[in-house]
Amino acid sequence: DTGVSQNPRHKITKRGQNVTFRCDPISEHNRLYWYRQTLGQGPEFLTYFQNEAQLEKSRLLSDRFSAERPKGSFSTLEIQRTEQGDSAMYLCASSFVVAGGEQYFGPGTRLTVT
Amino acid sequence: QQQVKQSPQSLIVQKGGIPIINCAYENTAFDYFPWYQQFPGKGPALLIAIRPDVSEKKEGRFTISFNKSAKQFSLHIMDSQPGDSATYFCAASKGSGAGSYQLTFGKGTKLSVIP
């Protein structure tokens, strides 16, 4: 399978716990994006990496959120001290940066904070 | 401020009909306009995309029409099938030069194709 993969697919956690999600992009893609999608809405940009460098973060990404992409391969998104408002689908996308490189999305991780 | 406005919110058509979904954008720096299809519980799948140097692009049964002066673009699905029932999102980004090329999405259109 050469598509974007994400794990876990579903995560249920209690408020206040920390969670970590993983994204494996398409192998030759050097750009990796994280988006968040809530019910009935389109995805919203959170942050992106070019290779291992995190180049931009949205205002949506509070201090409780941190993302890494060591060695420019897979990426992790960690949420500390989860809140009920963090419940959403977290989507990862990757692209090969040329002018307007097409972004391909993974299946997402559905987070439910109880 | 919603930078990409999408309509209608939902759409029901008969099999064989031609649903049309419309989007309008505000940021004149946008120069890449993709459409995504999303089924419940799945990630968005890229359908077709257009850049402002053309007014129309066709791929299979999917056609994008683009009006740069009006800052509007639309998706037409020819000979729609029940399997096309999904939520469709338009998006826009700055697609050249420096920057993140982050996608700004519309709120989505839930399409139902009735047999």
CSV table of N, CA and C in Angstrom, one decimal, chain A:
chain,number,residue,atom,x,y,z
A,1,ASP,N,0.9,-1.2,0.0
A,1,ASP,CA,0.0,0.0,0.0
A,1,ASP,C,0.9,1.2,0.0
A,2,THR,N,0.8,2.1,-1.0
A,2,THR,CA,1.7,3.3,-1.1
A,2,THR,C,1.0,4.5,-0.7
A,3,GLY,N,-0.2,4.5,-0.1
A,3,GLY,CA,-0.9,5.7,0.4
A,3,GLY,C,-0.4,6.2,1.7
A,4,VAL,N,-1.0,7.2,2.2
A,4,VAL,CA,-0.7,7.8,3.5
A,4,VAL,C,-1.4,6.9,4.6
A,5,SER,N,-0.7,6.5,5.6
A,5,SER,CA,-1.3,5.7,6.6
A,5,SER,C,-1.3,6.5,8.0
A,6,GLN,N,-2.3,6.2,8.8
A,6,GLN,CA,-2.4,6.9,10.1
A,6,GLN,C,-2.7,5.8,11.1
A,7,ASN,N,-2.1,6.0,12.3
A,7,ASN,CA,-2.4,5.1,13.4
A,7,ASN,C,-2.4,5.9,14.7
A,8,PRO,N,-3.3,5.5,15.7
A,8,PRO,CA,-4.4,4.5,15.5
A,8,PRO,C,-5.5,5.1,14.6
A,9,ARG,N,-6.5,4.4,14.2
A,9,ARG,CA,-7.6,4.9,13.5
A,9,ARG,C,-8.7,5.5,14.4
A,10,HIS,N,-8.7,5.0,15.6
A,10,HIS,CA,-9.7,5.5,16.6
A,10,HIS,C,-9.0,5.6,18.0
A,11,LYS,N,-9.3,6.6,18.7
A,11,LYS,CA,-8.7,6.8,20.1
A,11,LYS,C,-9.7,7.4,21.0
A,12,ILE,N,-10.0,6.7,22.1
A,12,ILE,CA,-10.9,7.2,23.1
A,12,ILE,C,-10.1,7.4,24.3
A,13,THR,N,-10.1,8.6,24.9
A,13,THR,CA,-9.3,9.0,26.0
A,13,THR,C,-10.1,9.8,27.0
A,14,LYS,N,-9.7,9.8,28.2
A,14,LYS,CA,-10.3,10.6,29.2
A,14,LYS,C,-9.7,12.0,29.2
A,15,ARG,N,-10.5,13.0,29.6
A,15,ARG,CA,-10.0,14.4,29.7
A,15,ARG,C,-8.8,14.4,30.6
A,16,GLY,N,-7.8,15.2,30.1
A,16,GLY,CA,-6.6,15.3,30.9
A,16,GLY,C,-5.5,14.4,30.5
A,17,GLN,N,-5.8,13.3,29.8
A,17,GLN,CA,-4.8,12.4,29.3
A,17,GLN,C,-4.0,12.9,28.1
A,18,ASN,N,-2.8,12.4,27.9
A,18,ASN,CA,-2.1,12.7,26.7
A,18,ASN,C,-2.3,11.7,25.6
A,19,VAL,N,-2.3,12.1,24.4
A,19,VAL,CA,-2.5,11.1,23.3
A,19,VAL,C,-1.4,11.5,22.2
A,20,THR,N,-1.0,10.5,21.4
A,20,THR,CA,-0.1,10.7,20.3
A,20,THR,C,-0.6,9.9,19.1
A,21,PHE,N,-0.6,10.6,18.0
A,21,PHE,CA,-1.0,10.0,16.7
A,21,PHE,C,0.2,9.9,15.8
A,22,ARG,N,0.2,8.9,14.9
A,22,ARG,CA,1.3,8.8,14.0
A,22,ARG,C,0.8,8.8,12.5
A,23,CYS,N,1.6,9.4,11.7
A,23,CYS,CA,1.3,9.5,10.2
A,23,CYS,C,2.5,9.0,9.5
A,24,ASP,N,2.3,8.1,8.5
A,24,ASP,CA,3.4,7.7,7.6
A,24,ASP,C,3.0,8.2,6.2
A,25,PRO,N,3.7,9.2,5.7
A,25,PRO,CA,3.4,9.7,4.4
A,25,PRO,C,3.8,8.8,3.2
A,26,ILE,N,3.4,9.2,2.0
A,26,ILE,CA,3.8,8.5,0.8
A,26,ILE,C,5.3,8.7,0.7
A,27,SER,N,6.0,7.7,0.4
A,27,SER,CA,7.5,7.6,0.7
A,27,SER,C,8.3,8.7,0.1
A,28,GLU,N,8.0,9.1,-1.1
A,28,GLU,CA,8.9,10.2,-1.7
A,28,GLU,C,8.4,11.6,-1.5
A,29,HIS,N,7.3,11.7,-0.7
A,29,HIS,CA,6.8,13.0,-0.4
A,29,HIS,C,7.6,13.7,0.7
A,30,ASN,N,8.0,15.0,0.4
A,30,ASN,CA,8.8,15.7,1.4
A,30,ASN,C,8.0,16.7,2.2
A,31,ARG,N,6.7,16.9,1.9
A,31,ARG,CA,5.9,17.8,2.7
A,31,ARG,C,4.8,16.9,3.4
A,32,LEU,N,4.6,17.3,4.6
A,32,LEU,CA,3.6,16.6,5.4
A,32,LEU,C,2.8,17.6,6.2
A,33,TYR,N,1.4,17.4,6.1
A,33,TYR,CA,0.5,18.4,6.7
A,33,TYR,C,-0.4,17.7,7.7
A,34,TRP,N,-0.7,18.4,8.8
A,34,TRP,CA,-1.8,18.0,9.7
A,34,TRP,C,-3.0,18.9,9.6
A,35,TYR,N,-4.2,18.3,9.6
A,35,TYR,CA,-5.4,19.0,9.6
A,35,TYR,C,-6.3,18.4,10.7
A,36,ARG,N,-7.3,19.2,11.1
A,36,ARG,CA,-8.3,18.8,12.0
A,36,ARG,C,-9.7,19.0,11.4
A,37,GLN,N,-10.5,18.0,11.5
A,37,GLN,CA,-11.9,18.1,11.0
A,37,GLN,C,-12.9,17.7,12.0
A,38,THR,N,-13.8,18.7,12.3
A,38,THR,CA,-14.9,18.4,13.2
A,38,THR,C,-16.1,18.1,12.4
A,39,LEU,N,-17.1,17.5,13.1
A,39,LEU,CA,-18.3,17.0,12.4
A,39,LEU,C,-19.0,18.1,11.6
A,40,GLY,N,-19.3,17.8,10.3
A,40,GLY,CA,-20.0,18.8,9.5
A,40,GLY,C,-19.2,19.9,9.0
A,41,GLN,N,-17.9,19.9,9.1
A,41,GLN,CA,-17.0,20.9,8.7
A,41,GLN,C,-15.9,20.4,7.8
A,42,GLY,N,-15.3,21.3,7.0
A,42,GLY,CA,-14.1,20.9,6.2
A,42,GLY,C,-12.9,20.8,7.1
A,43,PRO,N,-11.9,20.2,6.6
A,43,PRO,CA,-10.6,20.1,7.4
A,43,PRO,C,-10.0,21.5,7.6
A,44,GLU,N,-9.4,21.7,8.7
A,44,GLU,CA,-8.7,23.0,9.0
A,44,GLU,C,-7.2,22.7,9.2
A,45,PHE,N,-6.4,23.5,8.6
A,45,PHE,CA,-4.9,23.4,8.7
A,45,PHE,C,-4.4,23.6,10.1
A,46,LEU,N,-3.5,22.7,10.5
A,46,LEU,CA,-2.9,22.8,11.8
A,46,LEU,C,-1.4,23.2,11.7
A,47,THR,N,-0.7,22.4,10.9
A,47,THR,CA,0.8,22.6,10.8
A,47,THR,C,1.3,21.8,9.6
A,48,TYR,N,2.5,22.2,9.1
A,48,TYR,CA,3.1,21.4,8.1
A,48,TYR,C,4.7,21.3,8.2
A,49,PHE,N,5.2,20.3,7.7
A,49,PHE,CA,6.7,20.1,7.7
A,49,PHE,C,7.1,20.0,6.2
A,50,GLN,N,8.3,20.5,6.0
A,50,GLN,CA,9.0,20.2,4.8
A,50,GLN,C,10.3,19.5,5.2
A,51,ASN,N,10.4,18.2,4.8
A,51,ASN,CA,11.4,17.3,5.3
A,51,ASN,C,11.2,17.3,6.9
A,52,GLU,N,12.3,17.6,7.7
A,52,GLU,CA,12.1,17.5,9.1
A,52,GLU,C,11.7,18.8,9.8
A,53,ALA,N,11.7,19.9,9.0
A,53,ALA,CA,11.5,21.2,9.5
A,53,ALA,C,10.0,21.5,9.6
A,54,GLN,N,9.6,22.0,10.8
A,54,GLN,CA,8.2,22.4,10.9
A,54,GLN,C,8.2,23.9,10.6
A,55,LEU,N,7.5,24.2,9.5
A,55,LEU,CA,7.7,25.6,8.9
A,55,LEU,C,6.5,26.5,9.2
A,56,GLU,N,5.4,26.0,9.6
A,56,GLU,CA,4.2,26.9,9.9
A,56,GLU,C,3.3,26.2,10.8
A,57,LYS,N,2.7,27.0,11.7
A,57,LYS,CA,1.7,26.4,12.7
A,57,LYS,C,0.5,27.4,12.7
A,58,SER,N,-0.7,26.8,12.7
A,58,SER,CA,-1.9,27.6,12.7
A,58,SER,C,-2.2,28.1,14.1
A,59,ARG,N,-3.0,29.1,14.2
A,59,ARG,CA,-3.4,29.6,15.6
A,59,ARG,C,-4.2,28.5,16.3
A,60,LEU,N,-4.8,27.5,15.5
A,60,LEU,CA,-5.5,26.5,16.1
A,60,LEU,C,-4.7,25.5,17.0
A,61,LEU,N,-3.4,25.6,16.7
A,61,LEU,CA,-2.4,24.7,17.4
A,61,LEU,C,-2.0,25.3,18.7
A,62,SER,N,-2.7,25.0,19.8
A,62,SER,CA,-2.4,25.6,21.0
A,62,SER,C,-1.1,25.0,21.6
A,63,ASP,N,-0.7,25.5,22.7
A,63,ASP,CA,0.6,25.0,23.4
A,63,ASP,C,0.5,23.6,23.8
A,64,ARG,N,-0.7,23.0,23.9
A,64,ARG,CA,-0.9,21.6,24.3
A,64,ARG,C,-0.6,20.7,23.1
A,65,PHE,N,-0.5,21.2,21.9
A,65,PHE,CA,-0.2,20.4,20.7
A,65,PHE,C,1.2,20.5,20.4
A,66,SER,N,1.8,19.4,20.0
A,66,SER,CA,3.2,19.4,19.5
A,66,SER,C,3.3,18.4,18.4
A,67,ALA,N,4.0,18.7,17.4
A,67,ALA,CA,4.2,17.8,16.2
A,67,ALA,C,5.7,17.7,15.9
A,68,GLU,N,6.1,16.5,15.5
A,68,GLU,CA,7.5,16.3,15.1
A,68,GLU,C,7.5,15.4,13.8
A,69,ARG,N,8.6,15.6,13.2
A,69,ARG,CA,8.8,14.7,12.0
A,69,ARG,C,10.3,14.4,11.9
A,70,PRO,N,10.8,13.5,12.8
A,70,PRO,CA,12.2,13.2,12.9
A,70,PRO,C,12.7,12.6,11.6
A,71,LYS,N,13.8,13.0,11.1
A,71,LYS,CA,14.4,12.4,9.9
A,71,LYS,C,13.6,12.6,8.6
A,72,GLY,N,12.6,13.5,8.7
A,72,GLY,CA,11.8,13.7,7.5
A,72,GLY,C,11.0,12.6,7.0
A,73,SER,N,10.7,11.6,7.9
A,73,SER,CA,9.9,10.5,7.4
A,73,SER,C,8.5,10.6,8.0
A,74,PHE,N,8.2,9.7,9.0
A,74,PHE,CA,6.9,9.7,9.7
A,74,PHE,C,6.8,10.9,10.6
A,75,SER,N,5.6,11.2,11.0
A,75,SER,CA,5.3,12.4,11.9
A,75,SER,C,4.4,11.9,13.0
A,76,THR,N,4.6,12.6,14.1
A,76,THR,CA,3.7,12.3,15.3
A,76,THR,C,3.1,13.7,15.7
A,77,LEU,N,1.8,13.6,16.1
A,77,LEU,CA,1.1,14.7,16.7
A,77,LEU,C,0.7,14.3,18.1
A,78,GLU,N,1.2,15.1,19.1
A,78,GLU,CA,0.8,14.8,20.5
A,78,GLU,C,-0.1,15.9,21.0
A,79,ILE,N,-1.1,15.5,21.7
A,79,ILE,CA,-2.0,16.4,22.4
A,79,ILE,C,-1.8,16.1,23.9
A,80,GLN,N,-1.4,17.1,24.7
A,80,GLN,CA,-1.3,17.0,26.1
A,80,GLN,C,-2.5,17.5,26.8
A,81,ARG,N,-2.8,16.9,27.9
A,81,ARG,CA,-4.0,17.4,28.8
A,81,ARG,C,-5.2,17.6,27.9
A,82,THR,N,-5.7,16.5,27.3
A,82,THR,CA,-6.8,16.6,26.3
A,82,THR,C,-8.0,17.2,27.0
A,83,GLU,N,-8.7,17.9,26.1
A,83,GLU,CA,-10.0,18.6,26.5
A,83,GLU,C,-11.1,18.0,25.6
A,84,GLN,N,-12.4,18.1,26.0
A,84,GLN,CA,-13.5,17.6,25.2
A,84,GLN,C,-13.5,18.3,23.8
A,85,GLY,N,-13.1,19.6,23.8
A,85,GLY,CA,-13.1,20.3,22.5
A,85,GLY,C,-12.0,19.8,21.6
A,86,ASP,N,-11.1,18.9,22.0
A,86,ASP,CA,-10.2,18.3,21.1
A,86,ASP,C,-10.7,17.1,20.3
A,87,SER,N,-12.0,16.7,20.7
A,87,SER,CA,-12.6,15.6,19.9
A,87,SER,C,-12.8,16.0,18.5
A,88,ALA,N,-12.2,15.2,17.6
A,88,ALA,CA,-12.2,15.6,16.1
A,88,ALA,C,-11.6,14.4,15.4
A,89,MET,N,-11.6,14.6,14.0
A,89,MET,CA,-10.8,13.7,13.2
A,89,MET,C,-9.5,14.4,12.9
A,90,TYR,N,-8.4,13.8,13.1
A,90,TYR,CA,-7.1,14.4,12.8
A,90,TYR,C,-6.6,13.7,11.5
A,91,LEU,N,-6.4,14.6,10.5
A,91,LEU,CA,-6.0,14.1,9.2
A,91,LEU,C,-4.6,14.5,8.9
A,92,CYS,N,-3.9,13.6,8.2
A,92,CYS,CA,-2.5,13.8,7.8
A,92,CYS,C,-2.6,13.8,6.2
A,93,ALA,N,-1.8,14.7,5.6
A,93,ALA,CA,-1.7,14.7,4.2
A,93,ALA,C,-0.2,14.8,3.8
A,94,SER,N,0.1,14.3,2.6
A,94,SER,CA,1.5,14.5,2.2
A,94,SER,C,1.5,15.0,0.7
A,95,SER,N,2.6,15.6,0.3
A,95,SER,CA,2.7,16.0,-1.1
A,95,SER,C,4.2,16.1,-1.4
A,96,PHE,N,4.5,16.2,-2.7
A,96,PHE,CA,5.8,16.4,-3.1
A,96,PHE,C,5.9,17.8,-3.6
A,97,VAL,N,6.7,18.6,-3.0
A,97,VAL,CA,6.7,20.0,-3.2
A,97,VAL,C,7.2,20.4,-4.6
A,98,VAL,N,6.3,20.7,-5.5
A,98,VAL,CA,6.5,21.4,-6.7
A,98,VAL,C,5.5,22.5,-6.6
A,99,ALA,N,5.4,23.3,-7.6
A,99,ALA,CA,4.4,24.4,-7.5
A,99,ALA,C,3.0,23.8,-7.3
A,100,GLY,N,2.4,24.0,-6.1
A,100,GLY,CA,1.1,23.5,-5.8
A,100,GLY,C,1.0,22.0,-5.8
A,101,GLY,N,1.9,21.3,-5.2
A,101,GLY,CA,1.9,19.8,-5.2
A,101,GLY,C,0.6,19.3,-4.6
A,102,GLU,N,0.0,18.3,-5.2
A,102,GLU,CA,-1.3,17.7,-4.8
A,102,GLU,C,-1.1,17.1,-3.4
A,103,GLN,N,-2.1,17.3,-2.6
A,103,GLN,CA,-2.0,16.7,-1.2
A,103,GLN,C,-2.9,15.5,-1.2
A,104,TYR,N,-2.3,14.4,-0.7
A,104,TYR,CA,-3.1,13.2,-0.5
A,104,TYR,C,-3.2,12.9,1.0
A,105,PHE,N,-4.5,12.6,1.3
A,105,PHE,CA,-4.8,12.4,2.7
A,105,PHE,C,-4.8,11.0,3.2
A,106,GLY,N,-4.5,10.8,4.4
A,106,GLY,CA,-4.7,9.5,5.0
A,106,GLY,C,-6.1,9.3,5.5
A,107,PRO,N,-6.4,8.1,6.1
A,107,PRO,CA,-7.8,7.8,6.6
A,107,PRO,C,-8.2,8.6,7.9
A,108,GLY,N,-7.2,9.2,8.5
A,108,GLY,CA,-7.5,10.0,9.7
A,108,GLY,C,-7.5,9.2,11.0
A,109,THR,N,-7.3,9.9,12.1
A,109,THR,CA,-7.5,9.3,13.5
A,109,THR,C,-8.6,10.0,14.1
A,110,ARG,N,-9.7,9.2,14.5
A,110,ARG,CA,-10.8,9.8,15.2
A,110,ARG,C,-10.6,9.8,16.7
A,111,LEU,N,-10.5,11.0,17.3
A,111,LEU,CA,-10.2,11.2,18.7
A,111,LEU,C,-11.5,11.5,19.4
A,112,THR,N,-11.9,10.8,20.4
A,112,THR,CA,-13.0,11.1,21.3
A,112,THR,C,-12.5,11.3,22.7
A,113,VAL,N,-12.7,12.5,23.3
A,113,VAL,CA,-12.3,12.8,24.6
A,113,VAL,C,-13.6,12.8,25.5
A,114,THR,N,-13.5,11.9,26.5
A,114,THR,CA,-14.7,11.7,27.4
A,114,THR,C,-14.5,12.5,28.7
